PDB file of C-alpha atoms in Angstrom:
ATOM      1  CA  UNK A   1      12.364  17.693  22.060  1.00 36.00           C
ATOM      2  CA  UNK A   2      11.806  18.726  18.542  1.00 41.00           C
ATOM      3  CA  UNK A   3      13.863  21.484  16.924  1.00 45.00           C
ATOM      4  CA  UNK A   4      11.344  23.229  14.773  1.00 57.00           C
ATOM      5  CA  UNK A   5      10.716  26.908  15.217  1.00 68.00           C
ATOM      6  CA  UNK A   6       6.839  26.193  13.852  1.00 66.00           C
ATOM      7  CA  UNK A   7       5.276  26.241  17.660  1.00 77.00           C
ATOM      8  CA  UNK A   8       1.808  25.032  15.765  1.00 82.00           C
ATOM      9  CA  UNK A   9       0.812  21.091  15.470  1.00 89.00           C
ATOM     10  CA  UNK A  10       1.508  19.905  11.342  1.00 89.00           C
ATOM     11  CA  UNK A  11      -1.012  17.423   9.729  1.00 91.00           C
ATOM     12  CA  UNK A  12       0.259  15.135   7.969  1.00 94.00           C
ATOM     13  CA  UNK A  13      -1.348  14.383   4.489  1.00 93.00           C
ATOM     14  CA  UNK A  14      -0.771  13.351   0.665  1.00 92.00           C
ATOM     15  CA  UNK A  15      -3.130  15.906  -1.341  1.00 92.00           C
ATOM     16  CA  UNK A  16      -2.201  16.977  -4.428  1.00 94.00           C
ATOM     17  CA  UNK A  17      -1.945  20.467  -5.250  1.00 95.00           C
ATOM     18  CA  UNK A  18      -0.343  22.897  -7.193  1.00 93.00           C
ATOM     19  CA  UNK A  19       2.033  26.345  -6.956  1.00 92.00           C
ATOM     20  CA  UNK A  20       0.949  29.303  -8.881  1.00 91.00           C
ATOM     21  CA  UNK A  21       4.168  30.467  -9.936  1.00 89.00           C
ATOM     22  CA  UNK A  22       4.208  34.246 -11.610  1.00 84.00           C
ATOM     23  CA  UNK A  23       1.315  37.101 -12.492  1.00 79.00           C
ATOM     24  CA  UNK A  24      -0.014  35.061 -15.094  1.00 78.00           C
ATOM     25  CA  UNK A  25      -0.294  31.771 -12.427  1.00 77.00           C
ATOM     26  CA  UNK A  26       1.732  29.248 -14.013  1.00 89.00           C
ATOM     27  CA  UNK A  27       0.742  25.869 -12.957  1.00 91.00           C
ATOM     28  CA  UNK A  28       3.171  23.607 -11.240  1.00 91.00           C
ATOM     29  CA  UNK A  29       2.354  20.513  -9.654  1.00 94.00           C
ATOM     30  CA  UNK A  30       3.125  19.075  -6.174  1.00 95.00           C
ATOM     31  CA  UNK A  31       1.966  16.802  -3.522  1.00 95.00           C
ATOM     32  CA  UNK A  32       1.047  18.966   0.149  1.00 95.00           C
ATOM     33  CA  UNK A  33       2.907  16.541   2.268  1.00 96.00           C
ATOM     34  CA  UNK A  34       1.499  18.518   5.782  1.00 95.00           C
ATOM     35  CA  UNK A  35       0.150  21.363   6.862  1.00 94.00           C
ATOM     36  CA  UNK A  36      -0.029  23.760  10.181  1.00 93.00           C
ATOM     37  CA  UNK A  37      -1.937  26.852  10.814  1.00 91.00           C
ATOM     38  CA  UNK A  38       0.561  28.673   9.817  1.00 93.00           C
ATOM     39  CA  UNK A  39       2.631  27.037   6.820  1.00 95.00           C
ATOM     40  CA  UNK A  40       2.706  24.395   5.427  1.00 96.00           C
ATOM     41  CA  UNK A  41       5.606  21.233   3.421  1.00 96.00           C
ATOM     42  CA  UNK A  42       4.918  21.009  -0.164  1.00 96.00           C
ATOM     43  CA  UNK A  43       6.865  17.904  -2.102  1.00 95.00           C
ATOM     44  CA  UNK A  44       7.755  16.962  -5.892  1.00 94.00           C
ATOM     45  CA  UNK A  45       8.469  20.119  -6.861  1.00 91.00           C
ATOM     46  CA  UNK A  46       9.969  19.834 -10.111  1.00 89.00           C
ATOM     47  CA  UNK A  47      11.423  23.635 -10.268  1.00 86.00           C
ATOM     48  CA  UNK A  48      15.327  24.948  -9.782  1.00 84.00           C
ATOM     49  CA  UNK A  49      14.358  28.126  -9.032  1.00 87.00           C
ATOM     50  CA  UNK A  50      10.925  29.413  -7.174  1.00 89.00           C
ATOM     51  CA  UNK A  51       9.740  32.896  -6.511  1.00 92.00           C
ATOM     52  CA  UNK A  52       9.952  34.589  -3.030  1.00 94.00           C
ATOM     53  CA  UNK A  53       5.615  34.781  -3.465  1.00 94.00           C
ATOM     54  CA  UNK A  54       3.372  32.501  -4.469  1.00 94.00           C
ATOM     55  CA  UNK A  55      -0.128  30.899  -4.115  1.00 94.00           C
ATOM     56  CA  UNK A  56      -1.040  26.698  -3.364  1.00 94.00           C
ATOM     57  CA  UNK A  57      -3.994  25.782  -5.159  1.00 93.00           C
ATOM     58  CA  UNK A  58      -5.845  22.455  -3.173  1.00 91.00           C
ATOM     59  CA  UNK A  59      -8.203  21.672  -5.769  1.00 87.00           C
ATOM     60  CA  UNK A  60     -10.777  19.081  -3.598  1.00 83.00           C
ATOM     61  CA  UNK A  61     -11.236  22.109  -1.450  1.00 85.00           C
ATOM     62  CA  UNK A  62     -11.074  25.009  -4.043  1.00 87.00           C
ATOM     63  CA  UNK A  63      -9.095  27.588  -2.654  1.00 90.00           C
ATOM     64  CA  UNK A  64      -5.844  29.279  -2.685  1.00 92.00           C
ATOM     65  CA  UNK A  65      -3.590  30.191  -0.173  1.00 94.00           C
ATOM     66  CA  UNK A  66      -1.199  33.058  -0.625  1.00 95.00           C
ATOM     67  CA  UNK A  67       2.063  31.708   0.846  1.00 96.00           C
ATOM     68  CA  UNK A  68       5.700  32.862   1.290  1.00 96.00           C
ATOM     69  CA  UNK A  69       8.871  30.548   0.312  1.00 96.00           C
ATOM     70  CA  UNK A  70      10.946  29.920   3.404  1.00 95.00           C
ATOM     71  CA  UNK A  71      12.935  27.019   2.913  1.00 94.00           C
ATOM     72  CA  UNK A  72      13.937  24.706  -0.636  1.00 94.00           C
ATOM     73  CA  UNK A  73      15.732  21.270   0.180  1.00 93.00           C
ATOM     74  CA  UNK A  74      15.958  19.177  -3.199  1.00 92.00           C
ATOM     75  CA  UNK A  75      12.331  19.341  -4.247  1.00 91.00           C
ATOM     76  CA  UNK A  76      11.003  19.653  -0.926  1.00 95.00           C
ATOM     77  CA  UNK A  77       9.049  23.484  -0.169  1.00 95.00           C
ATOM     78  CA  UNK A  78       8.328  24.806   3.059  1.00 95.00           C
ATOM     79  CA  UNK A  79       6.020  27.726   2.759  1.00 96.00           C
ATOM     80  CA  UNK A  80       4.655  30.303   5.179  1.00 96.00           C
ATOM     81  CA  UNK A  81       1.032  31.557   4.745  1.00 96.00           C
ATOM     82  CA  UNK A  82       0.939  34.856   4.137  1.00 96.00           C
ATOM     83  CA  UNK A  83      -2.575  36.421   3.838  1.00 91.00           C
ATOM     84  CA  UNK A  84      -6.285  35.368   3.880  1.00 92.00           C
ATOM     85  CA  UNK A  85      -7.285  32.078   2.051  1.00 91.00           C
ATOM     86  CA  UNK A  86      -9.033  32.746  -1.524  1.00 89.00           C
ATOM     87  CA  UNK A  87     -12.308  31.005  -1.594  1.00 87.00           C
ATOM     88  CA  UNK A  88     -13.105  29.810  -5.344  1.00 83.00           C
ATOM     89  CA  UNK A  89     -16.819  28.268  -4.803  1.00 79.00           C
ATOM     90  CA  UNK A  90     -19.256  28.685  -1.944  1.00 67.00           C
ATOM     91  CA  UNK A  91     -19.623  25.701  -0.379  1.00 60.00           C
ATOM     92  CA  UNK A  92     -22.256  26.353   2.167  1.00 61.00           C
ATOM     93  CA  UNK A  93     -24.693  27.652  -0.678  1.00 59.00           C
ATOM     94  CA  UNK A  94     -27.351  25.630  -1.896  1.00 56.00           C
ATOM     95  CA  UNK A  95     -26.309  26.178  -5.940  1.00 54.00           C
ATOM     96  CA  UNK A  96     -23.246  28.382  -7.557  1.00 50.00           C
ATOM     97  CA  UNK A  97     -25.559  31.110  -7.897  1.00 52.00           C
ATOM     98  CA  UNK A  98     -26.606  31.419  -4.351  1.00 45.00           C
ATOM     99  CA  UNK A  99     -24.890  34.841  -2.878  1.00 46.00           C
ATOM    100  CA  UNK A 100     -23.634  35.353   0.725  1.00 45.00           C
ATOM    101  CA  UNK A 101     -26.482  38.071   0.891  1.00 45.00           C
ATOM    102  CA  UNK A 102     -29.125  35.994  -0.459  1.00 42.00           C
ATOM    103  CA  UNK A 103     -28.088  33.070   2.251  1.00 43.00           C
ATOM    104  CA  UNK A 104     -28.471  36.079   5.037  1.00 45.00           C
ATOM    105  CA  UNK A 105     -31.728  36.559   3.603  1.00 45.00           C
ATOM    106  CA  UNK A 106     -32.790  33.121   4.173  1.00 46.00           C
ATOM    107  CA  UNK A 107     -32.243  33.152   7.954  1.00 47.00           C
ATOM    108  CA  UNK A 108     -35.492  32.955  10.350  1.00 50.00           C
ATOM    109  CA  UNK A 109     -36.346  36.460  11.325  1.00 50.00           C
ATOM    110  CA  UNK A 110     -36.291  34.750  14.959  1.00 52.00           C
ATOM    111  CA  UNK A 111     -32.418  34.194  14.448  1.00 48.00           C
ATOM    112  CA  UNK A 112     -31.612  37.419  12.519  1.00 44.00           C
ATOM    113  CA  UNK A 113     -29.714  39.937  14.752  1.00 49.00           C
TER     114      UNK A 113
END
């Protein structure tokens, strides 16, 4: 029986990534060693000290997660998501200029609500 309080299933995985340390985002790199729905392990973190808040950029899937620090062992980071996930591209648009209203737009009348 496994003593973690995290009741959700982790992934295991070797992305890298990086924390967004500060209001001006300062860049640190790391490897995201697994993730759950909730949190996720973040390792090679070459910092002493890390804030309470801060965001994990995935760059192969553009976005940022706002996360929470909850635990630091050596330079391994646990983190706790902490609000919605920050989109930076649309990926189900057809180009970068394609809107979420103009994709609405483009629905069958037959299908539209």
């Amino acid at each position: 029986m496994s003593n973690r309080r995290n009741p959700h299933p982790r992934y295991q995985m070797s992305h890298q990534a990086s924390l967004l340390v500060g209001d001006q985002g300062c860049r640190v790199f790391c490897t995201l060693n697994d993730m759950s729905l909730t949190g996720a392990r973040l390792g090679s973190v070459p910092l002493k000290a890390i804030p309470e808040q801060i965001r994990i950029s995935i760059p192969h899937e553009d976005v940022l997660l706002p996360c929470r620090v909850r635990w630091v062992d050596g330079t391994e980071v646990g983190v706790e998501f902490t609000g919605n996930p920050q989109f930076l591209t649309n990926r189900f648009a057809r180009d970068a200029e394609t809107t979420w209203t103009e994709i609405d737009l483009n629905v069958p009348a037959s299908r539209k609500r």
